[in-house]
Amino acid sequence: MRTEIATLGEFGLIKHLTEGIEPKNASTVYGVGDDAAVLSYPDSKQVLVTTDVLLEGVHFDLTYVPLKHLGYKAAVVNFSDIYAMNGTPRQITVTLGVSKRFSVEDMDQLYAGIRLACEVYGVDIVGGDTTSALTGLTISITCVGEADPDKVVYRNGAKETDLICVSGDLGSAYMGLQLLEREKSVLRGSTDVQPDFSGKEYLLERQLKPEARKDIIQKLEEAGIRPTAMMDISDGLSSELMHICKQSNAGCRIYEEHIPIDYQTAVMAEEFNMNLTTCALNGGEDYELLFTVPIADHERVQDIEGIRLIGHITKPELGCTLITRDGQEFELKAQGWNPLK
Amino acid sequence: MRTEIATLGEFGLIKHLTEGIEPKNASTVYGVGDDAAVLSYPDSKQVLVTTDVLLEGVHFDLTYVPLKHLGYKAAVVNFSDIYAMNGTPRQITVTLGVSKRFSVEDMDQLYAGIRLACEVYGVDIVGGDTTSALTGLTISITCVGEADPDKVVYRNGAKETDLICVSGDLGSAYMGLQLLEREKSVLRGSTDVQPDFSGKEYLLERQLKPEARKDIIQKLEEAGIRPTAMMDISDGLSSELMHICKQSNAGCRIYEEHIPIDYQTAVMAEEFNMNLTTCALNGGEDYELLFTVPIADHERVQDIEGIRLIGHITKPELGCTLITRDGQEFELKAQGWNPLK
């Protein structure tokens, strides 16, 4: 079944895709259907705005990414940015550029993923723009969220002796990508290796259906811990840590042995003959939280499941250093995902 | 002089483009440089959010659109949506997808246009996303604005007997586009007609450097007139009027003789052998305001320069009707710009 998008037209398609959307948040006054969405935030909140674009052929490959997963991910990566400010995502606008290759049913799948993510995270779709494109698929999502003014966490607040923490594990989404790329080669007949995903489901899920760490933000709040600096890890730990250090005018020391890595990630790195630590440092798309806390919070943060201490903040002149398992010291380099290289 | 974007990388390019940006609005707490921008709006304001995407080959043609003009227009069309809610634009995020064809100098031009528009309209650039693209140029801008809650004007408030008003004149941007398309054919040698833009500057300006009608919003406020429904005319008068009627559950009657058309538009329609009224009804990209006011405001609205009364709102069962100069009645059809046809 394939319905051409042209049969619905722009307004028909938007109506079709946004049918039955009911705002869940008190701050959503008016959603889809006018020149702009109307939101109402109380004085006591600051408004957070972030935006992320995904372009076919650059950020995703539809030969192995299902459209529903893509929609889910496109929304979640924006939520992740709001959580990384210690905020709560509330609304998104969805902008799509769609070539003739795509049908109404394709858009249904994509939107099903976006709507599912919004349901899971309690976010309202309040508007957007849908247009044809000469080639490919463009998904640009803007997310609006809220935070208590005294609780917003920036990247620039890390202080000397602060502890550096990460949630979850790193490098698994990158390994999932390697797996999928190998599968694609197999489908093209350019290699003899047969794809076998059994026991590797976690890696695929990390790549195809990442989650934003709302749970970690809640746990930190419950534990009364306010990070001094925070960001989400989308381009790789090295790159993000260097952002925090640069913006905080600080240095850091992190320890290879403390970087959290899942067993499956390690197995795959071995299989692909890749350096495991390099994958964890530069892999990207983890959507875990990287944050710093005062040393006084040491015990409280250590007690939280899913958070790992990987090092500490230093004076700026000491630079950003990785201490390997055998005690060697290396300067961290941002070799992660760079969409403009 | 051509600098490859890859030499700067994503963060280098963003830093380069956003250098020296100083927030002008009290509501901008923190702009470019973190996971999200932080805004602070007082309780007394509602927050408006709108988004518009421009794709190369669909919305613009760089063979005749200068990048600086394109940047200006990409920002202004978003401001126009905020004014159409009776609001004031305050912040934008700018998302760019850029193929290798473009250099740092190209991006400088594009950003110069965006920054100029922001300066003229008092808007802050607070964030965005910049990435490479396989082909072409993608510009997606989201605008955040504010309005007094009791002053927001939706599309759905038009009432029977309300007067229908438009600002400025219609069809001129569309005629500018026809002119530029002809010029392009000439450059390709596919026609013998020599381009002559003298005396047609207004049409080119309407197409290449449209303005949002901030001035009209101010004049209405000063005159104490609150429109009952309003939207901006981006897809053509017919299409927009039908949106207002549908969402307001109303019909309308508009008069051909009252539709405001510039002299140059008329001359060009003659030259191109096009129906002038069709151009004015369906041309698109006018970015004028279409609004309805209670009949009691008749005299006050008539006194405002740059506003024309073109008809009135009726019961829904009467449909949307155009009365021609010779008294014939036609049902309005939305034949305007449809980016998905």
XYZ file of C-alpha atoms in Angstrom:
682
model
C 0.000 0.000 0.000
C 1.510 3.290 -1.102
C -0.296 6.616 -1.025
C 1.505 9.490 -2.740
C 1.964 12.487 -0.460
C 0.846 14.805 -3.269
C -2.672 13.329 -3.035
C -3.017 14.861 0.448
C -1.090 18.100 -0.100
C 0.706 19.961 2.688
C -2.279 20.754 4.891
C -3.896 17.368 4.298
C -0.683 15.604 5.310
C -0.206 17.726 8.438
C -3.834 17.139 9.420
C -3.440 13.420 8.814
C -0.225 13.150 10.824
C -1.307 15.288 13.758
C -4.823 13.889 14.070
C -5.873 13.078 17.605
C -2.928 14.833 19.251
C -4.115 16.053 22.645
C -1.853 18.385 24.633
C -0.724 16.843 27.904
C 1.083 19.800 29.429
C -0.529 22.754 31.172
C 1.987 25.002 29.425
C 0.585 24.094 25.993
C -2.164 26.644 25.320
C -2.547 26.085 21.571
C -0.734 23.574 19.391
C -0.792 22.711 15.693
C -2.996 24.760 13.378
C -2.121 28.454 13.551
C 0.791 30.686 12.555
C 2.541 29.816 15.813
C 2.009 27.630 18.857
C 1.008 29.438 22.055
C 2.656 28.395 25.312
C 2.214 29.664 28.827
C 5.018 29.226 31.319
C 4.812 30.514 34.876
C 7.167 33.231 36.089
C 8.874 30.668 38.264
C 10.237 28.759 35.263
C 12.846 29.487 32.647
C 12.176 28.365 29.100
C 14.726 26.136 27.366
C 14.993 25.887 23.577
C 17.103 23.416 21.622
C 17.125 22.164 18.061
C 18.635 19.204 16.210
C 18.510 18.256 12.564
C 18.931 14.792 11.050
C 19.749 14.530 7.350
C 19.508 11.349 5.318
C 22.900 10.101 4.192
C 24.671 12.123 6.882
C 22.950 11.158 10.142
C 21.011 8.069 9.144
C 20.845 5.349 6.502
C 17.372 4.070 5.731
C 18.725 0.783 4.412
C 18.928 -0.360 8.037
C 17.110 2.280 10.109
C 13.335 1.715 10.354
C 11.421 5.002 9.979
C 9.603 4.534 13.273
C 12.905 4.184 15.118
C 14.234 7.216 13.284
C 11.259 9.314 14.404
C 11.717 8.143 17.977
C 15.418 8.960 17.932
C 14.935 12.379 16.285
C 12.655 13.375 19.165
C 14.685 11.767 21.960
C 17.982 13.445 21.017
C 16.242 16.787 21.549
C 14.787 15.726 24.904
C 18.306 14.686 25.881
C 19.538 18.268 25.354
C 16.814 19.623 27.647
C 17.597 17.085 30.397
C 21.260 18.030 30.012
C 20.278 21.537 31.196
C 18.551 19.902 34.193
C 15.193 20.761 32.616
C 12.025 18.990 31.513
C 11.030 18.843 27.824
C 7.457 20.002 27.203
C 6.844 20.795 23.525
C 8.356 20.078 20.121
C 7.879 21.387 16.613
C 8.590 18.952 13.791
C 9.903 20.101 10.424
C 10.100 17.601 7.579
C 11.567 17.863 4.082
C 10.397 14.854 2.103
C 11.321 13.698 -1.403
C 8.901 11.892 -3.730
C 10.467 8.572 -2.721
C 8.435 8.692 0.470
C 4.765 7.817 0.789
C 2.082 8.835 3.280
C 2.589 5.416 4.911
C 6.301 6.190 5.365
C 5.390 9.460 7.073
C 2.917 7.576 9.267
C 5.765 5.348 10.437
C 8.078 8.276 11.092
C 5.377 10.151 12.988
C 4.423 7.027 14.943
C 7.966 7.034 16.314
C 7.897 10.761 17.108
C 4.498 10.411 18.786
C 5.640 7.393 20.792
C 8.672 9.293 22.084
C 6.420 12.206 23.012
C 4.097 9.868 24.876
C 6.908 8.192 26.778
C 8.487 11.519 27.798
C 5.272 13.522 28.259
C 5.948 16.011 25.470
C 3.432 17.781 23.178
C 3.793 18.182 19.399
C 2.736 21.806 18.893
C 3.649 22.630 15.318
C 6.072 22.345 12.484
C 6.517 22.688 8.769
C 6.194 20.004 6.127
C 7.515 20.449 2.637
C 8.760 18.518 -0.344
C 12.485 18.121 -0.948
C 14.388 17.387 -4.131
C 16.197 14.479 -2.516
C 16.218 12.549 0.728
C 14.624 13.106 4.085
C 15.293 16.012 6.441
C 14.019 15.987 10.022
C 14.491 19.131 12.068
C 13.009 19.148 15.552
C 12.978 22.013 18.019
C 12.233 21.243 21.646
C 10.972 23.682 24.258
C 11.300 22.798 27.920
C 11.300 24.330 31.363
C 13.538 24.498 34.397
C 13.642 26.230 37.744
C 15.898 29.272 37.246
C 18.111 28.297 40.168
C 18.447 24.727 38.917
C 19.581 25.207 35.302
C 22.943 23.505 34.818
C 25.278 24.972 32.212
C 28.489 23.591 30.774
C 30.582 26.300 32.322
C 30.254 25.618 36.056
C 32.852 22.889 36.667
C 35.310 23.741 39.460
C 38.683 22.340 40.410
C 38.370 19.101 42.443
C 34.813 18.474 41.151
C 34.148 14.837 40.333
C 33.424 13.862 36.744
C 30.502 11.474 36.317
C 28.853 9.696 33.410
C 25.597 7.761 33.284
C 25.105 4.366 31.635
C 27.856 3.062 29.396
C 29.739 4.452 26.423
C 30.608 3.233 22.948
C 27.678 0.830 22.559
C 25.702 2.986 20.109
C 28.826 3.305 17.990
C 29.293 -0.467 18.035
C 25.659 -0.870 17.018
C 26.395 1.349 14.043
C 29.416 -0.775 13.077
C 27.249 -3.897 13.229
C 24.589 -2.353 11.013
C 27.158 -1.107 8.547
C 28.563 -4.628 8.311
C 25.058 -5.988 7.751
C 24.654 -3.505 4.927
C 27.881 -4.704 3.289
C 26.588 -8.257 3.548
C 23.306 -7.290 1.885
C 25.294 -5.731 -0.917
C 27.252 -8.929 -1.289
C 30.532 -7.130 -0.776
C 31.625 -9.423 2.068
C 31.157 -13.055 2.977
C 30.540 -12.519 6.680
C 27.011 -13.503 7.656
C 25.292 -11.046 9.975
C 24.406 -12.490 13.328
C 22.665 -10.159 15.732
C 21.930 -12.676 18.469
C 23.411 -11.542 21.755
C 23.992 -8.106 20.223
C 20.491 -6.731 20.651
C 21.677 -4.197 23.205
C 24.113 -2.609 20.748
C 21.422 -2.333 18.070
C 18.954 -0.824 20.513
C 21.499 1.740 21.646
C 22.032 2.829 18.051
C 18.480 2.569 16.759
C 16.382 3.510 19.770
C 18.368 5.583 22.251
C 16.702 6.931 25.368
C 17.245 10.271 27.104
C 18.333 9.980 30.738
C 15.274 11.479 32.400
C 15.742 8.854 35.131
C 19.209 10.112 36.028
C 17.973 13.704 36.297
C 15.241 12.506 38.654
C 17.664 10.456 40.756
C 20.041 13.412 41.120
C 17.118 15.615 42.174
C 15.943 13.020 44.712
C 19.455 12.707 46.102
C 19.696 16.479 46.419
C 22.679 16.623 44.088
C 23.053 19.654 41.841
C 25.691 19.107 39.135
C 28.042 22.049 38.638
C 28.264 21.413 34.881
C 26.405 19.038 32.593
C 25.890 18.112 28.946
C 24.738 15.080 27.039
C 27.218 12.882 25.199
C 26.279 13.001 21.539
C 29.659 13.516 19.865
C 31.765 11.332 22.151
C 33.067 11.641 25.719
C 36.384 13.292 24.760
C 34.783 16.028 22.732
C 32.117 16.784 25.365
C 34.562 16.756 28.252
C 36.730 19.226 26.390
C 33.700 21.486 25.926
C 33.014 21.466 29.662
C 36.669 22.119 30.499
C 37.016 24.901 27.940
C 33.797 26.631 28.982
C 34.567 26.171 32.685
C 38.175 27.289 32.211
C 39.393 24.066 33.773
C 41.352 20.912 33.045
C 40.531 17.299 33.860
C 41.958 13.886 34.585
C 39.939 10.827 33.693
C 40.852 7.196 34.210
C 40.536 4.617 31.465
C 39.676 1.865 33.941
C 36.649 3.809 35.194
C 35.026 4.495 31.828
C 31.826 2.429 31.838
C 31.698 -0.052 28.979
C 29.141 -2.776 28.404
C 30.266 -6.377 27.946
C 28.739 -6.559 24.441
C 30.627 -3.436 23.411
C 33.879 -5.046 24.510
C 33.107 -8.280 22.633
C 32.307 -6.408 19.443
C 35.396 -4.188 19.667
C 37.449 -7.388 19.889
C 35.601 -8.863 16.898
C 36.118 -5.715 14.845
C 39.697 -5.400 16.053
C 39.021 -1.898 17.340
C 40.507 -0.159 20.368
C 37.789 -0.328 22.992
C 38.741 2.857 24.825
C 38.872 4.811 21.571
C 35.320 3.654 20.821
C 34.132 4.721 24.261
C 35.922 8.085 24.078
C 34.971 9.033 20.536
C 32.078 6.829 19.468
C 29.276 9.308 19.821
C 25.492 9.003 19.950
C 25.547 7.644 23.505
C 23.047 10.240 24.766
C 24.310 9.603 28.257
C 24.837 12.472 30.683
C 28.284 13.816 31.476
C 28.361 15.989 34.598
C 30.483 17.253 37.416
C 29.588 17.390 41.116
C 31.362 18.926 44.106
C 33.653 16.496 45.865
C 31.408 16.775 48.925
C 28.767 14.823 46.981
C 31.147 11.897 46.496
C 29.275 9.360 48.585
C 25.792 10.419 47.584
C 26.548 10.261 43.856
C 28.360 6.933 44.224
C 25.239 5.417 45.718
C 23.154 6.130 42.617
C 22.816 3.163 40.301
C 23.861 3.834 36.748
C 26.318 6.613 37.519
C 30.071 6.126 37.321
C 32.844 8.434 38.561
C 35.527 8.616 35.900
C 37.839 11.356 37.124
C 38.063 14.879 38.410
C 38.396 18.501 37.358
C 41.804 20.192 37.622
C 43.391 23.587 37.067
C 43.189 24.643 33.420
C 46.938 24.579 32.895
C 46.976 20.814 33.454
C 44.931 20.243 30.302
C 42.622 17.310 29.633
C 44.323 14.041 30.456
C 43.479 10.359 30.163
C 45.297 8.012 32.518
C 45.487 4.536 31.000
C 45.273 1.247 32.875
C 49.049 1.002 32.881
C 49.488 4.496 34.270
C 50.457 6.320 31.118
C 49.061 9.810 30.541
C 47.641 11.033 27.244
C 46.159 14.346 26.264
C 42.501 13.959 25.319
C 41.668 14.809 21.721
C 38.263 15.462 20.244
C 38.183 12.843 17.535
C 34.483 12.198 17.794
C 31.717 12.631 15.294
C 32.143 15.856 13.393
C 29.360 16.379 10.894
C 31.386 18.950 8.984
C 34.525 16.894 8.375
C 38.650 33.605 -1.633
C 37.185 30.273 -0.656
C 37.668 28.640 2.740
C 36.429 25.056 3.010
C 33.997 24.586 5.889
C 35.815 21.397 6.908
C 38.838 23.476 7.906
C 36.797 25.025 10.717
C 34.694 22.007 11.712
C 31.238 22.248 13.257
C 32.140 24.115 16.431
C 34.634 26.344 14.681
C 32.036 27.335 12.093
C 29.361 28.049 14.708
C 31.836 30.094 16.718
C 32.878 31.992 13.605
C 29.304 32.716 12.535
C 27.943 33.698 15.931
C 30.929 35.786 17.011
C 30.004 39.094 18.587
C 26.308 38.312 18.931
C 25.047 40.236 21.949
C 21.546 39.483 23.243
C 19.244 42.514 22.976
C 16.176 41.150 24.747
C 15.690 40.898 28.489
C 14.064 37.498 27.923
C 17.324 36.064 26.536
C 19.178 34.665 29.560
C 21.689 32.481 27.699
C 22.130 32.075 23.965
C 24.469 30.058 21.749
C 26.913 27.663 23.406
C 25.125 25.138 25.609
C 22.767 22.184 25.122
C 19.836 24.598 24.994
C 19.175 28.314 25.100
C 17.708 29.665 28.328
C 14.890 32.215 28.139
C 12.955 33.983 30.822
C 9.478 35.281 30.077
C 7.337 37.012 32.672
C 4.065 35.451 33.800
C 2.221 38.220 32.029
C 3.313 36.963 28.596
C 2.493 33.924 26.529
C 5.296 32.345 24.537
C 4.850 31.887 20.785
C 6.815 29.299 18.768
C 6.905 28.955 14.998
C 9.191 27.248 12.534
C 9.833 27.470 8.791
C 12.197 25.549 6.591
C 13.645 26.626 3.236
C 15.119 23.968 0.955
C 17.287 24.666 -2.057
C 15.560 23.773 -5.308
C 12.138 23.879 -3.654
C 11.960 27.260 -1.947
C 14.864 29.103 -3.506
C 17.169 29.054 -6.485
C 20.688 30.285 -5.840
C 21.235 31.133 -9.492
C 19.380 34.367 -8.815
C 18.957 34.616 -5.024
C 21.947 36.183 -3.238
C 22.786 34.298 -0.022
C 22.520 37.431 2.104
C 19.004 38.049 0.849
C 18.146 34.415 1.456
C 19.286 34.648 5.076
C 17.280 37.812 5.565
C 14.163 36.239 4.089
C 14.534 32.978 6.048
C 14.462 34.974 9.287
C 11.757 37.440 8.258
C 9.225 34.791 7.211
C 9.407 33.449 10.769
C 8.980 36.913 12.299
C 5.947 37.330 10.062
C 4.295 34.289 11.680
C 4.809 35.754 15.147
C 3.366 39.150 14.140
C 0.417 37.259 12.618
C -0.406 36.081 16.162
C -0.251 39.730 17.289
C 3.028 38.963 19.041
C 6.622 40.203 19.051
C 9.492 37.964 17.867
C 12.344 37.738 20.399
C 14.641 34.780 19.655
C 15.533 32.439 16.820
C 17.491 29.227 16.452
C 19.151 28.640 13.090
C 19.679 25.153 11.689
C 21.772 24.732 8.562
C 22.450 21.699 6.387
C 25.302 22.577 4.026
C 26.825 20.608 1.156
C 30.496 20.789 0.184
C 29.579 23.248 -2.575
C 29.406 25.981 0.046
C 32.353 27.758 1.601
C 32.833 29.581 4.889
C 32.454 32.838 2.907
C 29.054 31.640 1.614
C 27.944 30.958 5.176
C 29.203 34.414 6.170
C 26.906 35.917 3.535
C 23.922 33.841 4.633
C 24.503 34.691 8.284
C 25.015 38.374 7.467
C 21.448 38.361 6.121
C 20.079 36.523 9.153
C 21.914 38.862 11.512
C 20.728 41.940 9.633
C 17.106 40.784 9.883
C 17.581 40.143 13.604
C 19.019 43.626 14.034
C 16.188 45.304 12.142
C 13.491 43.413 14.087
C 15.227 43.299 17.472
C 15.566 39.518 17.625
C 18.333 37.439 19.258
C 20.039 34.407 17.684
C 20.179 31.957 20.612
C 21.191 28.642 19.092
C 20.929 26.175 16.285
C 22.550 23.215 14.655
C 25.000 23.189 11.765
C 25.774 20.054 9.813
C 26.956 18.885 6.440
C 24.453 17.724 3.830
C 24.914 15.429 0.849
C 23.369 17.993 -1.484
C 22.086 21.533 -1.438
C 21.341 23.969 1.332
C 18.731 23.561 4.058
C 17.758 26.451 6.333
C 15.402 25.709 9.185
C 14.635 28.551 11.566
C 12.521 28.434 14.700
C 11.311 31.701 16.174
C 10.187 32.305 19.750
C 8.135 35.373 20.556
C 5.830 36.803 23.162
C 2.339 38.241 23.377
C -0.067 39.443 26.033
C -2.372 36.479 26.709
C -5.497 38.572 26.099
C -4.095 39.951 22.843
C -3.112 36.785 20.959
C -5.041 36.631 17.683
C -5.830 33.188 16.281
C -7.195 32.209 12.891
C -10.444 30.956 14.348
C -12.068 34.112 15.706
C -13.712 35.629 12.599
C -17.429 36.396 13.108
C -20.242 37.060 10.658
C -20.262 40.698 9.446
C -16.567 41.158 10.385
C -14.624 43.139 7.820
C -11.795 41.435 5.941
C -8.609 43.497 5.668
C -5.217 43.053 4.032
C -2.060 45.100 4.394
C 0.145 46.280 1.534
C -0.420 44.808 -1.896
C -0.633 41.286 -3.255
C 0.932 39.392 -6.139
C 4.091 41.486 -6.383
C 6.427 38.870 -4.862
C 5.058 36.310 -7.280
C 5.673 38.678 -10.187
C 9.202 39.225 -8.935
C 9.693 35.468 -9.080
C 8.406 35.337 -12.668
C 10.851 38.076 -13.608
C 13.768 36.233 -12.028
C 12.776 32.966 -13.671
C 12.731 34.727 -17.028
C 16.159 36.176 -16.329
C 17.388 32.667 -15.590
C 16.071 31.408 -18.931
C 17.873 34.267 -20.626
C 21.119 33.363 -18.895
C 20.709 29.814 -20.103
C 20.212 31.125 -23.613
C 16.870 29.404 -23.915
C 15.044 32.589 -24.879
C 15.847 35.729 -26.811
C 14.152 38.143 -24.454
C 16.666 40.474 -22.798
C 16.113 40.982 -19.070
C 15.335 44.528 -18.123
C 14.750 45.173 -14.468
C 14.505 48.958 -14.620
C 11.210 50.147 -13.206
C 10.663 46.675 -11.729
C 12.832 47.036 -8.649
C 9.800 46.867 -6.379
C 8.838 43.413 -7.662
C 12.363 42.079 -7.174
C 12.549 43.510 -3.681
C 9.226 41.926 -2.744
C 10.523 38.535 -3.854
C 14.112 38.764 -2.649
C 13.841 40.865 0.492
C 10.345 40.705 1.963
C 9.578 42.470 5.218
C 7.291 41.361 8.052
C 4.497 43.831 8.860
C 5.577 44.871 12.329
C 4.403 48.376 11.421
C 0.834 47.245 10.792
C 0.687 45.427 14.150
C 1.875 48.630 15.830
C -0.667 50.796 13.979
C -3.529 48.483 14.927
C -2.416 48.596 18.552
C -2.187 52.398 18.479
C -5.659 52.634 16.940
C -7.025 50.329 19.625
C -8.124 47.749 17.051
C -7.986 44.082 17.995
C -8.402 41.798 14.964
C -10.784 38.881 15.547
C -8.712 36.582 13.305
C -5.337 37.041 11.626
C -2.671 35.216 9.651
C 0.111 36.155 7.299
C -0.222 35.609 3.568
C 2.508 33.199 2.565
C 0.638 30.749 0.306
C -1.721 33.215 -1.411
C -4.810 35.191 -0.325
C -7.328 32.520 -1.399
C -5.683 29.737 0.525
C -5.246 31.831 3.694
C -8.773 33.221 3.614
C -10.120 29.700 3.340
C -8.061 28.724 6.413
C -9.577 31.575 8.415
C -13.110 30.734 7.233
C -12.729 27.024 7.891
C -11.202 27.495 11.340
C -13.736 30.201 12.236
C -16.628 28.152 10.816
C -17.583 31.033 8.555
C -17.905 32.042 4.926
C -16.709 35.196 3.182
C -17.328 37.550 0.319
C -14.405 39.470 -1.142
C -14.433 41.967 -3.978
C -11.981 41.791 -6.855
C -11.939 45.574 -7.234
C -10.770 46.021 -3.628
C -7.817 43.629 -3.742
C -4.724 45.861 -3.437
C -2.379 45.497 -6.387
C 0.692 47.563 -7.166
C 1.000 49.274 -10.528
C 4.193 47.340 -11.386
C 2.457 44.037 -10.669
C -0.290 44.988 -13.119
C 2.200 45.981 -15.812
C 4.109 42.719 -15.450
C 0.959 40.572 -15.493
C 0.072 42.264 -18.770
C 3.568 41.639 -20.132
C 3.462 37.969 -19.081
C -0.113 37.638 -20.315
C -1.234 36.456 -16.879
C -4.551 37.066 -15.122
C -3.794 39.775 -12.588
C -6.430 38.725 -10.052
C -5.257 35.126 -10.157
C -1.726 36.324 -9.367
C -2.996 38.383 -6.447
C -5.194 35.558 -5.104
C -2.736 32.694 -5.481
C 0.724 34.166 -5.962
C 2.077 33.567 -2.490
C 5.081 34.897 -0.554
C 3.430 38.275 0.018
C 4.014 38.146 3.803
C 1.254 40.701 4.185
C -1.276 40.399 7.003
C -4.803 39.146 6.407
C -7.150 39.903 9.279
C -10.745 40.496 10.252
C -12.115 43.270 12.479
C -15.585 43.897 13.921
C -17.727 46.105 11.700
C -17.726 48.704 14.490
C -14.041 49.316 13.703
C -14.850 50.223 10.099
C -13.854 53.871 10.248
C -10.854 53.415 12.497
C -9.332 50.697 10.316
C -10.074 52.622 7.130
C -8.029 55.533 8.437
C -4.872 53.448 8.711
C -2.529 53.845 5.776
C -1.562 50.599 4.098
C -4.669 48.625 5.058
C -7.383 47.795 2.559
C -10.880 46.407 3.227
C -11.570 43.683 0.698
C -14.820 42.135 1.890
C -16.639 40.676 4.849
C -17.282 37.464 6.755
C -20.578 35.618 6.206
C -22.434 32.581 7.503
C -20.526 29.367 6.729
C -23.195 28.032 4.357
C -22.506 30.881 1.944
C -18.986 29.548 1.265
C -16.020 31.650 0.175
C -16.947 33.891 -2.720
C -15.116 36.310 -4.984
C -17.250 39.024 -6.608
C -15.626 40.172 -9.843
C -15.601 43.710 -11.227
C -18.533 42.866 -13.490
C -20.605 41.440 -10.634
C -20.088 37.727 -11.255
C -19.612 35.418 -8.280
C -16.979 32.683 -8.093
C -16.161 30.221 -5.364
C -12.647 30.807 -4.041
C -10.234 27.935 -4.563
C -6.906 27.401 -2.892
C -4.638 27.226 -5.900
C -1.708 28.841 -4.214
C 1.734 27.560 -3.491
C 1.621 23.988 -2.291
C 5.062 22.657 -1.511
C 3.832 19.064 -1.661
C 2.197 19.119 -5.113
